Amino acid sequence: MPGPVQAPPGYTVIARDAVHSTQDEIRALAAEGAADGTVLWAARQLTGRGRLARHWDSPEGNLYVSLLVRTGVDLADAAQLSFITALAVFYALGRHLAGKARLALKWPNDVLLDGAKVAGILLETETGTDGGQPLVMIGVGVNLVSHPADAAYPATDLTSAGCGHLTPAGLLGDYLAAFAEWRQRWQDGGFAPVHEAWLDRAAGLGGPVTARMPGQTLTGRFVTLDERGALVLETETGTRHRVTAGDVFF
Ligand code: BTN
């Protein structure tokens, strides 16, 4: 069983040893009426999943966690929570790294360490059957002790990068504290402060980018993140495209 976690007020952590996916567990808890701020943390996952239905390697030693948000969110704005989550992971990791410059955020919501992926975020939503608030399930995986060798984008883990002192429990506490703080800032000030903070830490901004989307690949320059969270790509001819889903490569 994973050890005790320091959670901020309003967040309750449930720890499990092995689960198929913390996303499925939190969904089941939500269906049973679990409160906003319920957090499901597992030591390992048997069928962890990533974005675009990919497999997420989940051996013991890394962080696997899903958080339920069910108050104060409109479905149209739910995707903004993935940027809040990326910032929270960035801050949680930054507390433990001497040079924060080693960290960057990669669109849509990966965290890079020395240019390689160290954390991924999976945001899933479900509309309330009673027409009420949507359910938002935010999954985070952070590579603490191991990373996959065959990922689509180069990956790393904290131990390989020389930061092997972090524990899943310690990092989870820091992540939840940072998440609670950024969520509050978002509730008070809308997406603008999140947008600005994310752009300040964005990898590849202003440089060449290739966006691979289902059925289309675009190459150009990464101009900005728009006010709805899309990556704005400008091609050689000056045409701007909003990229809302897919993978980007710098
Ligand atoms: C990605 O980068 O593709 C997102 C990866 C998200 C992985 C986490 S681990 C905890 C939660 N449970 C899952 O099955 N997936 C997410």
mmCIF file of C-alpha atoms and ligand atoms in Angstrom:
data_model
loop_
_atom_site.group_PDB
_atom_site.id
_atom_site.type_symbol
_atom_site.label_atom_id
_atom_site.label_comp_id
_atom_site.label_asym_id
_atom_site.label_seq_id
_atom_site.Cartn_x
_atom_site.Cartn_y
_atom_site.Cartn_z
ATOM 1 C CA MET A 1 0.000 0.000 0.000
ATOM 2 C CA PRO A 2 1.286 3.513 -0.767
ATOM 3 C CA GLY A 3 2.102 5.608 2.342
ATOM 4 C CA PRO A 4 0.293 8.591 3.955
ATOM 5 C CA VAL A 5 -0.189 11.825 1.985
ATOM 6 C CA GLN A 6 -0.522 15.427 3.135
ATOM 7 C CA ALA A 7 -3.643 16.609 1.261
ATOM 8 C CA PRO A 8 -4.909 20.211 1.259
ATOM 9 C CA PRO A 9 -8.363 21.022 2.705
ATOM 10 C CA GLY A 10 -11.137 19.772 0.424
ATOM 11 C CA TYR A 11 -9.102 16.875 -0.987
ATOM 12 C CA THR A 12 -9.306 13.297 0.270
ATOM 13 C CA VAL A 13 -6.834 10.662 -0.842
ATOM 14 C CA ILE A 14 -7.809 7.005 -1.195
ATOM 15 C CA ALA A 15 -4.790 4.732 -1.624
ATOM 16 C CA ARG A 16 -4.826 1.376 -3.405
ATOM 17 C CA ASP A 17 -2.149 -1.163 -4.166
ATOM 18 C CA ALA A 18 -2.892 -2.334 -7.708
ATOM 19 C CA VAL A 19 -5.788 -1.205 -9.922
ATOM 20 C CA HIS A 20 -6.518 -1.512 -13.630
ATOM 21 C CA SER A 21 -6.584 2.252 -14.079
ATOM 22 C CA THR A 22 -7.041 4.969 -11.472
ATOM 23 C CA GLN A 23 -9.286 6.663 -14.058
ATOM 24 C CA ASP A 24 -11.735 3.742 -13.945
ATOM 25 C CA GLU A 25 -11.596 3.644 -10.146
ATOM 26 C CA ILE A 26 -12.359 7.351 -9.780
ATOM 27 C CA ARG A 27 -15.182 7.067 -12.325
ATOM 28 C CA ALA A 28 -16.714 4.237 -10.291
ATOM 29 C CA LEU A 29 -16.364 6.258 -7.081
ATOM 30 C CA ALA A 30 -17.978 9.251 -8.794
ATOM 31 C CA ALA A 31 -20.905 7.061 -9.843
ATOM 32 C CA GLU A 32 -21.327 6.113 -6.183
ATOM 33 C CA GLY A 33 -21.477 9.803 -5.272
ATOM 34 C CA ALA A 34 -17.863 10.540 -4.289
ATOM 35 C CA ALA A 35 -17.305 14.195 -3.448
ATOM 36 C CA ASP A 36 -15.415 16.815 -5.411
ATOM 37 C CA GLY A 37 -11.753 16.533 -4.476
ATOM 38 C CA THR A 38 -11.720 12.754 -4.114
ATOM 39 C CA VAL A 39 -8.309 11.452 -5.141
ATOM 40 C CA LEU A 40 -7.511 7.868 -6.094
ATOM 41 C CA TRP A 41 -3.845 6.973 -5.825
ATOM 42 C CA ALA A 42 -2.425 3.575 -6.759
ATOM 43 C CA ALA A 43 0.999 2.019 -6.336
ATOM 44 C CA ARG A 44 0.703 0.457 -9.787
ATOM 45 C CA GLN A 45 -1.767 0.015 -12.632
ATOM 46 C CA LEU A 46 -2.446 -3.090 -14.667
ATOM 47 C CA THR A 47 -3.973 -1.316 -17.673
ATOM 48 C CA GLY A 48 -2.994 2.322 -17.293
ATOM 49 C CA ARG A 49 -3.956 4.434 -20.288
ATOM 50 C CA GLY A 50 -2.686 7.611 -21.860
ATOM 51 C CA ARG A 51 -4.047 10.136 -24.329
ATOM 52 C CA LEU A 52 -5.340 8.928 -27.682
ATOM 53 C CA ALA A 53 -6.061 5.484 -26.189
ATOM 54 C CA ARG A 54 -2.379 4.685 -25.731
ATOM 55 C CA HIS A 55 -1.043 2.344 -23.096
ATOM 56 C CA TRP A 56 0.619 3.956 -20.033
ATOM 57 C CA ASP A 57 3.352 1.821 -18.483
ATOM 58 C CA SER A 58 2.593 1.666 -14.769
ATOM 59 C CA PRO A 59 5.138 -0.350 -12.764
ATOM 60 C CA GLU A 60 5.573 0.262 -9.026
ATOM 61 C CA GLY A 61 7.605 3.314 -7.986
ATOM 62 C CA ASN A 62 6.030 5.999 -10.194
ATOM 63 C CA LEU A 63 3.043 8.193 -9.362
ATOM 64 C CA TYR A 64 -0.404 7.221 -10.681
ATOM 65 C CA VAL A 65 -3.271 9.353 -9.498
ATOM 66 C CA SER A 66 -6.756 10.458 -10.556
ATOM 67 C CA LEU A 67 -8.654 13.390 -9.125
ATOM 68 C CA LEU A 68 -12.392 14.048 -9.305
ATOM 69 C CA VAL A 69 -13.637 17.574 -9.981
ATOM 70 C CA ARG A 70 -17.382 17.905 -9.942
ATOM 71 C CA THR A 71 -18.147 21.433 -8.776
ATOM 72 C CA GLY A 72 -17.654 24.838 -10.334
ATOM 73 C CA VAL A 73 -16.912 23.617 -13.873
ATOM 74 C CA ASP A 74 -18.881 24.038 -17.111
ATOM 75 C CA LEU A 75 -18.302 21.275 -19.644
ATOM 76 C CA ALA A 76 -17.092 23.869 -22.186
ATOM 77 C CA ASP A 77 -14.310 24.946 -19.816
ATOM 78 C CA ALA A 78 -13.364 21.535 -18.457
ATOM 79 C CA ALA A 79 -10.330 21.194 -20.775
ATOM 80 C CA GLN A 80 -8.816 24.235 -19.053
ATOM 81 C CA LEU A 81 -8.296 22.006 -16.027
ATOM 82 C CA SER A 82 -5.613 20.098 -17.915
ATOM 83 C CA PHE A 83 -3.522 23.283 -18.131
ATOM 84 C CA ILE A 84 -4.072 23.871 -14.409
ATOM 85 C CA THR A 85 -2.952 20.311 -13.780
ATOM 86 C CA ALA A 86 0.168 20.724 -15.918
ATOM 87 C CA LEU A 87 1.073 23.861 -13.972
ATOM 88 C CA ALA A 88 0.469 22.058 -10.679
ATOM 89 C CA VAL A 89 2.767 19.180 -11.676
ATOM 90 C CA PHE A 90 5.350 21.694 -12.880
ATOM 91 C CA TYR A 91 5.273 23.497 -9.512
ATOM 92 C CA ALA A 92 5.320 20.261 -7.520
ATOM 93 C CA LEU A 93 8.396 19.045 -9.398
ATOM 94 C CA GLY A 94 10.003 22.493 -9.399
ATOM 95 C CA ARG A 95 10.055 22.512 -5.596
ATOM 96 C CA HIS A 96 12.511 19.645 -5.707
ATOM 97 C CA LEU A 97 14.715 20.646 -8.621
ATOM 98 C CA ALA A 98 17.491 23.136 -8.105
ATOM 99 C CA GLY A 99 17.232 24.421 -11.695
ATOM 100 C CA LYS A 100 13.572 24.932 -12.570
ATOM 101 C CA ALA A 101 14.781 25.780 -16.080
ATOM 102 C CA ARG A 102 15.090 22.042 -16.632
ATOM 103 C CA LEU A 103 11.287 21.832 -16.647
ATOM 104 C CA ALA A 104 8.920 22.905 -19.423
ATOM 105 C CA LEU A 105 5.311 22.364 -20.444
ATOM 106 C CA LYS A 106 4.587 20.710 -23.763
ATOM 107 C CA TRP A 107 1.237 21.197 -25.472
ATOM 108 C CA PRO A 108 -1.312 19.951 -24.741
ATOM 109 C CA ASN A 109 -0.363 18.853 -21.248
ATOM 110 C CA ASP A 110 2.917 17.024 -20.863
ATOM 111 C CA VAL A 111 5.652 18.040 -18.476
ATOM 112 C CA LEU A 112 9.194 17.842 -19.831
ATOM 113 C CA LEU A 113 12.397 17.456 -17.868
ATOM 114 C CA ASP A 114 15.555 18.248 -19.843
ATOM 115 C CA GLY A 115 13.398 18.099 -22.997
ATOM 116 C CA ALA A 116 12.008 14.596 -22.355
ATOM 117 C CA LYS A 117 8.551 13.667 -21.087
ATOM 118 C CA VAL A 118 8.480 13.066 -17.336
ATOM 119 C CA ALA A 119 4.725 13.379 -16.720
ATOM 120 C CA GLY A 120 1.502 12.978 -18.674
ATOM 121 C CA ILE A 121 -2.050 14.084 -18.012
ATOM 122 C CA LEU A 122 -5.290 12.487 -19.125
ATOM 123 C CA LEU A 123 -8.482 14.476 -18.689
ATOM 124 C CA GLU A 124 -11.779 12.680 -19.131
ATOM 125 C CA THR A 125 -15.253 14.139 -18.733
ATOM 126 C CA GLU A 126 -18.722 12.786 -18.355
ATOM 127 C CA THR A 127 -21.916 14.784 -18.540
ATOM 128 C CA GLY A 128 -24.154 14.472 -15.497
ATOM 129 C CA THR A 129 -27.121 12.244 -16.348
ATOM 130 C CA ASP A 130 -29.377 14.506 -14.319
ATOM 131 C CA GLY A 131 -28.314 17.542 -16.344
ATOM 132 C CA GLY A 132 -26.171 18.641 -13.425
ATOM 133 C CA GLN A 133 -22.473 19.463 -13.245
ATOM 134 C CA PRO A 134 -20.134 17.422 -15.449
ATOM 135 C CA LEU A 135 -17.718 14.995 -13.879
ATOM 136 C CA VAL A 136 -14.085 15.679 -14.649
ATOM 137 C CA MET A 137 -11.537 12.956 -13.984
ATOM 138 C CA ILE A 138 -7.962 14.154 -14.131
ATOM 139 C CA GLY A 139 -5.328 11.435 -14.334
ATOM 140 C CA VAL A 140 -1.664 12.182 -13.772
ATOM 141 C CA GLY A 141 1.272 9.862 -14.239
ATOM 142 C CA VAL A 142 4.747 10.971 -13.194
ATOM 143 C CA ASN A 143 7.839 8.905 -13.965
ATOM 144 C CA LEU A 144 9.810 8.810 -10.732
ATOM 145 C CA VAL A 145 11.906 5.686 -11.105
ATOM 146 C CA SER A 146 11.264 4.381 -14.613
ATOM 147 C CA HIS A 147 10.060 5.424 -18.056
ATOM 148 C CA PRO A 148 9.107 3.582 -21.236
ATOM 149 C CA ALA A 149 11.889 3.109 -23.771
ATOM 150 C CA ASP A 150 9.607 3.028 -26.806
ATOM 151 C CA ALA A 151 7.394 6.108 -26.342
ATOM 152 C CA ALA A 152 6.302 8.283 -29.300
ATOM 153 C CA TYR A 153 8.191 11.202 -27.707
ATOM 154 C CA PRO A 154 11.489 10.793 -25.770
ATOM 155 C CA ALA A 155 10.739 10.041 -22.105
ATOM 156 C CA THR A 156 12.699 10.254 -18.878
ATOM 157 C CA ASP A 157 12.250 9.712 -15.148
ATOM 158 C CA LEU A 158 13.395 11.695 -12.151
ATOM 159 C CA THR A 159 15.872 9.085 -10.957
ATOM 160 C CA SER A 160 17.578 8.847 -14.366
ATOM 161 C CA ALA A 161 17.718 12.648 -14.433
ATOM 162 C CA GLY A 162 19.526 12.682 -11.064
ATOM 163 C CA CYS A 163 16.539 13.599 -8.837
ATOM 164 C CA GLY A 164 15.954 10.261 -7.186
ATOM 165 C CA HIS A 165 14.964 11.521 -3.729
ATOM 166 C CA LEU A 166 11.273 12.106 -4.475
ATOM 167 C CA THR A 167 8.628 9.665 -3.258
ATOM 168 C CA PRO A 168 5.191 9.204 -4.833
ATOM 169 C CA ALA A 169 3.543 10.262 -1.533
ATOM 170 C CA GLY A 170 5.648 13.428 -1.202
ATOM 171 C CA LEU A 171 5.090 14.428 -4.807
ATOM 172 C CA LEU A 172 1.361 13.734 -4.566
ATOM 173 C CA GLY A 173 1.032 16.072 -1.566
ATOM 174 C CA ASP A 174 2.871 18.840 -3.410
ATOM 175 C CA TYR A 175 0.848 18.288 -6.577
ATOM 176 C CA LEU A 176 -2.486 18.469 -4.726
ATOM 177 C CA ALA A 177 -1.443 21.635 -2.880
ATOM 178 C CA ALA A 178 -0.413 23.304 -6.149
ATOM 179 C CA PHE A 179 -3.563 22.068 -7.897
ATOM 180 C CA ALA A 180 -5.803 23.499 -5.165
ATOM 181 C CA GLU A 181 -4.000 26.831 -5.415
ATOM 182 C CA TRP A 182 -4.228 27.073 -9.224
ATOM 183 C CA ARG A 183 -7.821 25.915 -9.234
ATOM 184 C CA GLN A 184 -8.672 28.749 -6.850
ATOM 185 C CA ARG A 185 -6.806 31.253 -9.017
ATOM 186 C CA TRP A 186 -8.780 29.973 -12.024
ATOM 187 C CA GLN A 187 -12.078 30.255 -10.181
ATOM 188 C CA ASP A 188 -11.237 33.820 -9.142
ATOM 189 C CA GLY A 189 -9.620 35.086 -12.348
ATOM 190 C CA GLY A 190 -10.747 32.789 -15.155
ATOM 191 C CA PHE A 191 -8.417 31.220 -17.732
ATOM 192 C CA ALA A 192 -6.258 34.350 -18.283
ATOM 193 C CA PRO A 193 -3.782 33.811 -15.378
ATOM 194 C CA VAL A 194 -3.500 30.105 -16.210
ATOM 195 C CA HIS A 195 -2.969 30.888 -19.893
ATOM 196 C CA GLU A 196 -0.224 33.377 -19.060
ATOM 197 C CA ALA A 197 1.550 31.078 -16.599
ATOM 198 C CA TRP A 198 1.368 28.141 -19.019
ATOM 199 C CA LEU A 199 2.784 30.218 -21.928
ATOM 200 C CA ASP A 200 5.661 31.420 -19.708
ATOM 201 C CA ARG A 201 6.719 27.804 -19.312
ATOM 202 C CA ALA A 202 5.855 26.503 -22.789
ATOM 203 C CA ALA A 203 8.377 24.376 -24.669
ATOM 204 C CA GLY A 204 9.013 25.303 -28.296
ATOM 205 C CA LEU A 205 7.111 28.604 -28.289
ATOM 206 C CA GLY A 206 7.958 30.697 -31.358
ATOM 207 C CA GLY A 207 9.895 27.846 -32.950
ATOM 208 C CA PRO A 208 9.231 25.224 -35.607
ATOM 209 C CA VAL A 209 6.561 22.659 -34.808
ATOM 210 C CA THR A 210 4.913 19.689 -36.479
ATOM 211 C CA ALA A 211 1.400 18.838 -35.357
ATOM 212 C CA ARG A 212 0.127 15.344 -36.070
ATOM 213 C CA MET A 213 -3.622 15.156 -35.924
ATOM 214 C CA PRO A 214 -5.947 12.348 -36.936
ATOM 215 C CA GLY A 215 -5.752 12.399 -40.754
ATOM 216 C CA GLN A 216 -3.587 15.524 -41.045
ATOM 217 C CA THR A 217 -0.043 16.685 -40.336
ATOM 218 C CA LEU A 218 0.860 20.374 -40.294
ATOM 219 C CA THR A 219 4.278 21.984 -40.099
ATOM 220 C CA GLY A 220 4.927 25.598 -39.208
ATOM 221 C CA ARG A 221 5.703 27.861 -36.265
ATOM 222 C CA PHE A 222 4.217 27.572 -32.770
ATOM 223 C CA VAL A 223 2.757 31.078 -32.410
ATOM 224 C CA THR A 224 0.810 30.909 -29.165
ATOM 225 C CA LEU A 225 -1.843 29.168 -27.113
ATOM 226 C CA ASP A 226 -5.236 30.708 -27.812
ATOM 227 C CA GLU A 227 -7.757 31.705 -25.157
ATOM 228 C CA ARG A 228 -9.473 28.322 -25.431
ATOM 229 C CA GLY A 229 -6.321 26.228 -25.055
ATOM 230 C CA ALA A 230 -5.664 25.431 -28.739
ATOM 231 C CA LEU A 231 -2.130 25.580 -30.122
ATOM 232 C CA VAL A 232 -1.880 28.198 -32.866
ATOM 233 C CA LEU A 233 0.363 27.069 -35.711
ATOM 234 C CA GLU A 234 1.356 29.372 -38.585
ATOM 235 C CA THR A 235 2.429 27.708 -41.832
ATOM 236 C CA GLU A 236 5.047 29.069 -44.236
ATOM 237 C CA THR A 237 2.316 30.790 -46.257
ATOM 238 C CA GLY A 238 1.154 32.696 -43.171
ATOM 239 C CA THR A 239 -2.040 30.711 -42.636
ATOM 240 C CA ARG A 240 -2.884 30.165 -38.987
ATOM 241 C CA HIS A 241 -4.403 26.901 -37.768
ATOM 242 C CA ARG A 242 -5.922 26.074 -34.381
ATOM 243 C CA VAL A 243 -4.697 22.665 -33.273
ATOM 244 C CA THR A 244 -7.133 21.220 -30.747
ATOM 245 C CA ALA A 245 -6.068 17.563 -30.597
ATOM 246 C CA GLY A 246 -3.070 15.461 -31.543
ATOM 247 C CA ASP A 247 0.658 15.354 -30.883
ATOM 248 C CA VAL A 248 3.241 18.026 -31.481
ATOM 249 C CA PHE A 249 6.941 17.646 -32.225
ATOM 250 C CA PHE A 250 9.498 20.430 -32.111
HETATM 251 C C1 BTN B 1 -0.508 10.817 -21.590
HETATM 252 O O1 BTN B 1 0.495 11.523 -21.571
HETATM 253 O O2 BTN B 1 -0.812 10.164 -22.583
HETATM 254 C C2 BTN B 1 -1.389 10.807 -20.371
HETATM 255 C C3 BTN B 1 -0.956 9.777 -19.386
HETATM 256 C C4 BTN B 1 -1.835 9.719 -18.152
HETATM 257 C C5 BTN B 1 -1.466 8.563 -17.248
HETATM 258 C C6 BTN B 1 -2.214 8.611 -15.958
HETATM 259 S S1 BTN B 1 -1.570 7.501 -14.758
HETATM 260 C C7 BTN B 1 -2.940 7.810 -13.733
HETATM 261 C C8 BTN B 1 -4.153 7.874 -14.627
HETATM 262 N N1 BTN B 1 -4.679 6.530 -14.848
HETATM 263 C C9 BTN B 1 -4.561 6.164 -16.114
HETATM 264 O O3 BTN B 1 -4.907 5.057 -16.577
HETATM 265 N N2 BTN B 1 -3.993 7.132 -16.830
HETATM 266 C C10 BTN B 1 -3.701 8.298 -16.029
#
